[in-house]
PDB file of C-alpha atoms in Angstrom:
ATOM      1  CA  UNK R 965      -8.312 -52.912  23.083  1.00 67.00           C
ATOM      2  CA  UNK R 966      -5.008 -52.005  20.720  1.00 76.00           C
ATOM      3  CA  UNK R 967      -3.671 -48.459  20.265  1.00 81.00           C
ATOM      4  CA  UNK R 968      -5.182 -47.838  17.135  1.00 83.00           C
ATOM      5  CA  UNK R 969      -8.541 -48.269  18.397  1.00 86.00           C
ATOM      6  CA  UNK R 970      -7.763 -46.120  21.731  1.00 88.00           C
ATOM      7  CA  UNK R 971      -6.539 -43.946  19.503  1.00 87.00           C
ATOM      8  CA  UNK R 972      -8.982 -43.334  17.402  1.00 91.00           C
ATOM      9  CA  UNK R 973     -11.307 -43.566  20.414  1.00 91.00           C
ATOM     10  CA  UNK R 974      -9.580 -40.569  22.076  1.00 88.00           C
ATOM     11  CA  UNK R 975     -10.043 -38.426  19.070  1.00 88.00           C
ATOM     12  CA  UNK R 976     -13.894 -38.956  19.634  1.00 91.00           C
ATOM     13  CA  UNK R 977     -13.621 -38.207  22.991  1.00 88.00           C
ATOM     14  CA  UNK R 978     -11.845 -34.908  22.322  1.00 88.00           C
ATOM     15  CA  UNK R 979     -14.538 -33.960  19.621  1.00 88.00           C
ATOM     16  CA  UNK R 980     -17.296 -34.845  22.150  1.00 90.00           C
ATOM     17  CA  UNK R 981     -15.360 -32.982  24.743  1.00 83.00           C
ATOM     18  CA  UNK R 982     -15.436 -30.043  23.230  1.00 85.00           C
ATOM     19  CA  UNK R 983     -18.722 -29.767  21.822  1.00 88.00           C
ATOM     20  CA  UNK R 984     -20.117 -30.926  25.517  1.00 89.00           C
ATOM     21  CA  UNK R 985     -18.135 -28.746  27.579  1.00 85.00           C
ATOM     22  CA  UNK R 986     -19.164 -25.823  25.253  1.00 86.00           C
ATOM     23  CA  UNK R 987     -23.011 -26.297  25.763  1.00 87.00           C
ATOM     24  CA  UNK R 988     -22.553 -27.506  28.924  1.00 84.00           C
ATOM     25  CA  UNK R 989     -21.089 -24.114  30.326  1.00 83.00           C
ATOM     26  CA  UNK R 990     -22.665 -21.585  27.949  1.00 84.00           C
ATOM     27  CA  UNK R 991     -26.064 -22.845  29.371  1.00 84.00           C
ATOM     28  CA  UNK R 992     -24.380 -22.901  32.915  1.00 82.00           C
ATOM     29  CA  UNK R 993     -23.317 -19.247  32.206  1.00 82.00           C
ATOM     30  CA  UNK R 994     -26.669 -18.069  30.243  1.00 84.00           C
ATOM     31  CA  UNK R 995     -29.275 -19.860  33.087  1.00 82.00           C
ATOM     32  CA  UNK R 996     -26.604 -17.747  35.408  1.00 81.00           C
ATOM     33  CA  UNK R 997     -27.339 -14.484  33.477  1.00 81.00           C
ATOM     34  CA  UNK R 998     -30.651 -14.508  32.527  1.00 83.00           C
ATOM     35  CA  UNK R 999     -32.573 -15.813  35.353  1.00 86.00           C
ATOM     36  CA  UNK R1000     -30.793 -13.171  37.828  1.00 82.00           C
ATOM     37  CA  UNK R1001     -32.261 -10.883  34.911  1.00 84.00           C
ATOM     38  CA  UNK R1002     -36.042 -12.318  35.335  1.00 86.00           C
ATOM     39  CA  UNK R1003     -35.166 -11.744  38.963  1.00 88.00           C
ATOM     40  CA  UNK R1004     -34.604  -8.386  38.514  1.00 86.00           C
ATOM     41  CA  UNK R1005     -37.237  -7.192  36.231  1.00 85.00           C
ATOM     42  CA  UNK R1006     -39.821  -9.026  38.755  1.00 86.00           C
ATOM     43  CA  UNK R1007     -38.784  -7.350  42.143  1.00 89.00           C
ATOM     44  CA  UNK R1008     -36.941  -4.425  41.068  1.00 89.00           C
ATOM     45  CA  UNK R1009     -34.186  -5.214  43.514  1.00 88.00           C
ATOM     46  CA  UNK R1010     -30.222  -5.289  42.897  1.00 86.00           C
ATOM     47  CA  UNK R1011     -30.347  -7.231  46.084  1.00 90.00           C
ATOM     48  CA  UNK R1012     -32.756 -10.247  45.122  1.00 90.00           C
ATOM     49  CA  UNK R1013     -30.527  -9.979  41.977  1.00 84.00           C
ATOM     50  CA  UNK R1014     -26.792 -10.251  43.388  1.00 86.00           C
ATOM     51  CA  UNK R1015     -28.828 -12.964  45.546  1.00 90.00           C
ATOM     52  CA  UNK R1016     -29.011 -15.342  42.787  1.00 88.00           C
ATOM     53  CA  UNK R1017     -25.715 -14.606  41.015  1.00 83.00           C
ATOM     54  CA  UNK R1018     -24.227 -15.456  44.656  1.00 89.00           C
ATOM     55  CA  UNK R1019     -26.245 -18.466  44.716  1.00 89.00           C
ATOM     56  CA  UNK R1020     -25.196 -19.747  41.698  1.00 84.00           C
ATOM     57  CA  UNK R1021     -21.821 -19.590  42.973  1.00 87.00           C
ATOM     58  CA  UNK R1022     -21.931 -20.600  46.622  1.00 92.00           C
ATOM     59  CA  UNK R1023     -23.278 -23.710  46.381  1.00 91.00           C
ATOM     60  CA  UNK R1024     -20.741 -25.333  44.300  1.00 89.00           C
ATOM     61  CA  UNK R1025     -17.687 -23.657  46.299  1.00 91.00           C
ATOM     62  CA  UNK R1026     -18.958 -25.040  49.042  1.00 94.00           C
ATOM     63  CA  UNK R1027     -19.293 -28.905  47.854  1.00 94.00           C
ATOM     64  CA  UNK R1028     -16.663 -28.914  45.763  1.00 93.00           C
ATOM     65  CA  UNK R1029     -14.457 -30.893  47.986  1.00 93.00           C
ATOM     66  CA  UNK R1030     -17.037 -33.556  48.166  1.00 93.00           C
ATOM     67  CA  UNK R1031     -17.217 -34.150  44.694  1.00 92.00           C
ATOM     68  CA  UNK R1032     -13.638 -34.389  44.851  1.00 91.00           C
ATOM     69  CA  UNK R1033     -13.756 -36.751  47.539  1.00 93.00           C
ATOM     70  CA  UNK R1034     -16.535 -38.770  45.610  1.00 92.00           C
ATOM     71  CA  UNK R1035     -14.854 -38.225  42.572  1.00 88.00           C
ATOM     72  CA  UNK R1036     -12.162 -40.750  43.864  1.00 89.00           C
ATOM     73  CA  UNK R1037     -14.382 -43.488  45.268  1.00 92.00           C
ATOM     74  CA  UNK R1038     -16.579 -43.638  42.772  1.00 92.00           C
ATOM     75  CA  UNK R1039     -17.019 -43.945  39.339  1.00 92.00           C
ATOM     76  CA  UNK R1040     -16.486 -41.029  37.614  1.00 93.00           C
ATOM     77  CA  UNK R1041     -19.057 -41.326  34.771  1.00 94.00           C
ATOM     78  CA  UNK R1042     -21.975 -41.701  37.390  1.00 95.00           C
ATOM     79  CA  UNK R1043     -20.934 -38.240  38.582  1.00 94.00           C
ATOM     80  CA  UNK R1044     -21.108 -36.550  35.634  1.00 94.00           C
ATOM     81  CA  UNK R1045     -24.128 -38.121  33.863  1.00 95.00           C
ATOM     82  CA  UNK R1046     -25.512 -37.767  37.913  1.00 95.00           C
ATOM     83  CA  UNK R1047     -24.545 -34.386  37.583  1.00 94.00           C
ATOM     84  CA  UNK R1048     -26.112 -33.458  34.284  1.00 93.00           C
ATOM     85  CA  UNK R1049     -29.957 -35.523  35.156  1.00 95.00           C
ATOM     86  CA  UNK R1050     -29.864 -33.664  38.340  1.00 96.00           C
ATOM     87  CA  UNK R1051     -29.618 -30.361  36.497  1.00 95.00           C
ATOM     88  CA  UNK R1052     -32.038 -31.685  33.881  1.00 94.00           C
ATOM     89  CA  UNK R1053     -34.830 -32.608  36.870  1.00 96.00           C
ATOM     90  CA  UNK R1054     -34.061 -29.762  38.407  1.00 96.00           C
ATOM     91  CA  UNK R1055     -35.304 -27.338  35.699  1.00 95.00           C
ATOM     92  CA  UNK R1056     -37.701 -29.424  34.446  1.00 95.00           C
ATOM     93  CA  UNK R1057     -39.347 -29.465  38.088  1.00 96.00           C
ATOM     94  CA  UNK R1058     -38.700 -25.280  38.280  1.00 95.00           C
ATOM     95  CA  UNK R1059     -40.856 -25.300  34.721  1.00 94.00           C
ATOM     96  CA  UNK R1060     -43.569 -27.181  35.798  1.00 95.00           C
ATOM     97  CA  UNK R1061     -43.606 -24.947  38.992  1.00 95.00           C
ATOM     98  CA  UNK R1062     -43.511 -22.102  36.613  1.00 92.00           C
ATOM     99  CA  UNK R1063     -46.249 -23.602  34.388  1.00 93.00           C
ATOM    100  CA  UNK R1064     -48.411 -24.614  37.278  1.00 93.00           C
ATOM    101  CA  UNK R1065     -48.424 -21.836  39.999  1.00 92.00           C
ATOM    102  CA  UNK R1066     -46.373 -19.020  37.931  1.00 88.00           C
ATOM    103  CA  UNK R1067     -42.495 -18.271  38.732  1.00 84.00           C
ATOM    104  CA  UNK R1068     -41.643 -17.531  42.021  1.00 89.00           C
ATOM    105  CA  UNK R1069     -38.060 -16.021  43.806  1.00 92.00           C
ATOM    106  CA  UNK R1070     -38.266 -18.760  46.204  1.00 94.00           C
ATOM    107  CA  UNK R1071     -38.907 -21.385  43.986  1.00 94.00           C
ATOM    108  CA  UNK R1072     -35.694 -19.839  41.253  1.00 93.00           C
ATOM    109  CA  UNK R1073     -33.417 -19.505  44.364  1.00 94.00           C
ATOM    110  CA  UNK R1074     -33.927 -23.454  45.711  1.00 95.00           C
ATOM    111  CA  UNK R1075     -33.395 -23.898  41.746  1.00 95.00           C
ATOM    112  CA  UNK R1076     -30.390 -21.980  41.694  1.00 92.00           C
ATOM    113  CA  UNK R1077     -29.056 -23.888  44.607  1.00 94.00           C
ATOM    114  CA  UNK R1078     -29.521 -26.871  42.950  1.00 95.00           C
ATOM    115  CA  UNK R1079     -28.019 -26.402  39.747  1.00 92.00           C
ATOM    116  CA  UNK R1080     -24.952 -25.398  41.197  1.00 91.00           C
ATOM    117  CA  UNK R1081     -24.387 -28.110  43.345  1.00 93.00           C
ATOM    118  CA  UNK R1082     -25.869 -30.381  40.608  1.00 94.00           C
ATOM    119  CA  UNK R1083     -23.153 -28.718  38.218  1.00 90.00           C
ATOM    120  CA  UNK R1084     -19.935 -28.957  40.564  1.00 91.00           C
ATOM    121  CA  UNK R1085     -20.624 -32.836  40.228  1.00 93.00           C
ATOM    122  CA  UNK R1086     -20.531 -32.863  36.529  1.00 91.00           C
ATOM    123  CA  UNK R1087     -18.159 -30.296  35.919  1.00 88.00           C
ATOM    124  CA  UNK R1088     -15.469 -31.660  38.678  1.00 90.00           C
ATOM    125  CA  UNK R1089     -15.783 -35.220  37.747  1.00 92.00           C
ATOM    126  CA  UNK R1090     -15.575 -34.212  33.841  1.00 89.00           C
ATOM    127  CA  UNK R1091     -12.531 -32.432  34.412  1.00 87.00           C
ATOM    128  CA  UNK R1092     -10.993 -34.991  36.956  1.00 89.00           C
ATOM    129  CA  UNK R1093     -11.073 -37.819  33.901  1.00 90.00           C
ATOM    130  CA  UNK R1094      -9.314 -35.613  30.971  1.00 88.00           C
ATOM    131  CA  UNK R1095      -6.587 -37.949  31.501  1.00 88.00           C
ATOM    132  CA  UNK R1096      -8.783 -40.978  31.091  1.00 90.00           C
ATOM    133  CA  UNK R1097     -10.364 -40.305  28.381  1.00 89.00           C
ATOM    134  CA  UNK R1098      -7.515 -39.422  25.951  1.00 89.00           C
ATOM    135  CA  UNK R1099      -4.043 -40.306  25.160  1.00 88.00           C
ATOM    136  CA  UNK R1100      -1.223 -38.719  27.096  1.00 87.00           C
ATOM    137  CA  UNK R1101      -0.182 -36.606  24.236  1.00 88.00           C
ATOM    138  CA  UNK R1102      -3.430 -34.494  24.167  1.00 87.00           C
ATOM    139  CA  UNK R1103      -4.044 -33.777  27.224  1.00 88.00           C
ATOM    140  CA  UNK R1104      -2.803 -30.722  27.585  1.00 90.00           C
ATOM    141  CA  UNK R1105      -4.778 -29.950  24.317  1.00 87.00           C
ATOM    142  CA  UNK R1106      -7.997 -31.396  26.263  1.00 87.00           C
ATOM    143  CA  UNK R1107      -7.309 -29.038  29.407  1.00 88.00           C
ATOM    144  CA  UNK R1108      -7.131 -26.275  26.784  1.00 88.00           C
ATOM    145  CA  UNK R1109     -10.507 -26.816  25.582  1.00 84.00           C
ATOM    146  CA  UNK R1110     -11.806 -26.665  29.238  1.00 81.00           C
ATOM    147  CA  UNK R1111     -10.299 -23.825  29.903  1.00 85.00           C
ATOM    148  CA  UNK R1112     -11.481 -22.471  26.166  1.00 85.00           C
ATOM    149  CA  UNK R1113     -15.013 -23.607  26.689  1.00 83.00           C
ATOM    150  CA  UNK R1114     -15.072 -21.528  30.279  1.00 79.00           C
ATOM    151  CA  UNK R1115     -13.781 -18.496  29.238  1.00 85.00           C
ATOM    152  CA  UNK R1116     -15.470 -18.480  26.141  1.00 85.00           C
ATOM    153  CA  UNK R1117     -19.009 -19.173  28.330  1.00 83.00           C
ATOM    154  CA  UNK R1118     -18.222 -16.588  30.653  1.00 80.00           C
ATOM    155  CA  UNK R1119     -18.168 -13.928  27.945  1.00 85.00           C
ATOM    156  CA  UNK R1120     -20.565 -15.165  26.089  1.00 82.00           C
ATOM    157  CA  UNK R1121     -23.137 -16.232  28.384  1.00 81.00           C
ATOM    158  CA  UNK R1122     -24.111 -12.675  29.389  1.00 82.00           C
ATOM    159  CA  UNK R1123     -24.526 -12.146  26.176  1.00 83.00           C
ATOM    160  CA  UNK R1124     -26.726 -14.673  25.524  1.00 82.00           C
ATOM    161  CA  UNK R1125     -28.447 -14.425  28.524  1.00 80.00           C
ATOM    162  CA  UNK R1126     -29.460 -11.020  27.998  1.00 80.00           C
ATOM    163  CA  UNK R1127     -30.840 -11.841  24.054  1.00 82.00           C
ATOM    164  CA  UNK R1128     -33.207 -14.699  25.531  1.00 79.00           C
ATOM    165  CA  UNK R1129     -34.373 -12.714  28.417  1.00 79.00           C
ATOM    166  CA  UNK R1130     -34.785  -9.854  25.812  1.00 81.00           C
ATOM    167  CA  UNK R1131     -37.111 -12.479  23.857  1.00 86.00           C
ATOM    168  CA  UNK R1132     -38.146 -15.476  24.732  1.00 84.00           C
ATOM    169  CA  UNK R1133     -40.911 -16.312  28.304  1.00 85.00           C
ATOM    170  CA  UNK R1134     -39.204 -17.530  31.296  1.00 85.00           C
ATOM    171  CA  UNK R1135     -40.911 -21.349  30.427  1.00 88.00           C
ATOM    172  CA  UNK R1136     -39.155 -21.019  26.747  1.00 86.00           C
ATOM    173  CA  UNK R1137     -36.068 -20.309  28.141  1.00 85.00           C
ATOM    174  CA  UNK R1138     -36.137 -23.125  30.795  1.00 90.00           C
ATOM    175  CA  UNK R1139     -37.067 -25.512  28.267  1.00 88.00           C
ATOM    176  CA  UNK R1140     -34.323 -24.357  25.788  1.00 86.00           C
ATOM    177  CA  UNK R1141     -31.749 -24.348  28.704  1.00 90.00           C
ATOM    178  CA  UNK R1142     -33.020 -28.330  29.977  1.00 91.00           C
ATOM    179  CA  UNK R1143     -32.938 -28.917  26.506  1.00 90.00           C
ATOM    180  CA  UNK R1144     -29.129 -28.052  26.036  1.00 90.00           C
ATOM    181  CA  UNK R1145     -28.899 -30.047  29.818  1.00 92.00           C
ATOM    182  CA  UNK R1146     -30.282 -33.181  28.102  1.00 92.00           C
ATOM    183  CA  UNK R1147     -27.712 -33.041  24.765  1.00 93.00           C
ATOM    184  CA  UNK R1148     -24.737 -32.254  26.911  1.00 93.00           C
ATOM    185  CA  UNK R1149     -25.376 -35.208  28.939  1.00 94.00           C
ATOM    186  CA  UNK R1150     -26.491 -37.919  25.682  1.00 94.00           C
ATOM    187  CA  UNK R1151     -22.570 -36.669  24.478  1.00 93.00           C
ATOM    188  CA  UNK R1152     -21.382 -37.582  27.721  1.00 93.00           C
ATOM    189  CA  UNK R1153     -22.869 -41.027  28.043  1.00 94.00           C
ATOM    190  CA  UNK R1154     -21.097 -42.303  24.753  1.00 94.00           C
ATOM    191  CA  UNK R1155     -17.902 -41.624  26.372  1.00 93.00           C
ATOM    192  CA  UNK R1156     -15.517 -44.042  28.300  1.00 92.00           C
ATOM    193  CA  UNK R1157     -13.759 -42.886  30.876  1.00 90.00           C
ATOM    194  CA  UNK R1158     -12.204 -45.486  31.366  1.00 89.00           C
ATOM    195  CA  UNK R1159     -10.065 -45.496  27.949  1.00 86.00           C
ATOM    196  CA  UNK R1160      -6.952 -44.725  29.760  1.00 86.00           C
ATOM    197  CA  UNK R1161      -7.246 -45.419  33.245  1.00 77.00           C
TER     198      UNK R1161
END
């Protein structure tokens, strides 16, 4: 493949980057927010509350140096589109649970647990191969946006989080959030990240 084409390649990825990584941790940040919320208004309890905000945390703390490990053995790209589908299943299977038997604490704290493990994957191995997907000239612009797209989801996500809770069912907002899931992850898969390995 010539320059020009990596080139022009790169700028794609950087576009896709950035629109990814900002739906990919808003909904991150928002499922965060807003389910601890639906926690809270169905027990009453700060603990059951902090419970899932610690779960959401946790879990990818803790297997963060596996992915990292993994992230070196493996191909990259099957960690994050892993990553994303496990996310994806994992809130579609918490809907249908929802749908089928009504929501549960149990059944959002297994969720919970599951996402964030699900999301160190993506997240890690998405980060790990900035410098294969552009050009060595914009990567430090590419980190930017990653760090852009998590503190802009961190503020924001609350915020969001609390609108949807405010109106929209528990199923709506699962859907909406496996929706935003399943686009973050069809960006993804166009990528290469390979381009500049």
């Amino acid at each position: 493949m010539n320059e020009a084409v990596k080139l022009k390649k790169a700028t794609y990825h950087l576009k896709t980057f950035l629109v990814s990584k900002m739906i990919g941790s808003l909904g991150a940040n928002v499922y965060a927010f807003a389910i601890s919320m639906y926690i809270l208004a169905l027990t009453g309890s700060s603990l059951t509350f902090a419970t899932n905000m610690l779960l959401s945390v946790l879990p990818r703390t803790l297997i963060s140096p596996v992915v990292g490990v993994l992230g070196d053995r493996i191909p990259r790209k099957w960690l994050v589109l892993g990553g994303q589908l496990g996310q994806a299943i994992t809130i579609l299977i918490l809907l249908l649970y929802t749908l089928i038997f009504d929501i549960s604490i149990l059944a959002i704290y297994i969720a919970t647990i599951f996402n964030s493990m699900f999301n160190a994957f993506s997240s890690i191995a998405f980060t790990a191969s900035i410098a294969n997907l552009v050009d060595q000239n914009r990567i430090q612009k590419a980190m930017s946006i990653n760090q852009m797209s998590f503190a802009i989801s961190g503020i924001a996500g609350p915020v969001f989080g609390g609108m949807l809770y405010g109106i929209t069912s528990i199923t709506t907002f699962l859907l909406i959030y496996m929706i935003s899931l399943l686009l973050t992850f069809s960006l993804e898969a166009t990528m290469n990240f390979e381009l500049y390995k």
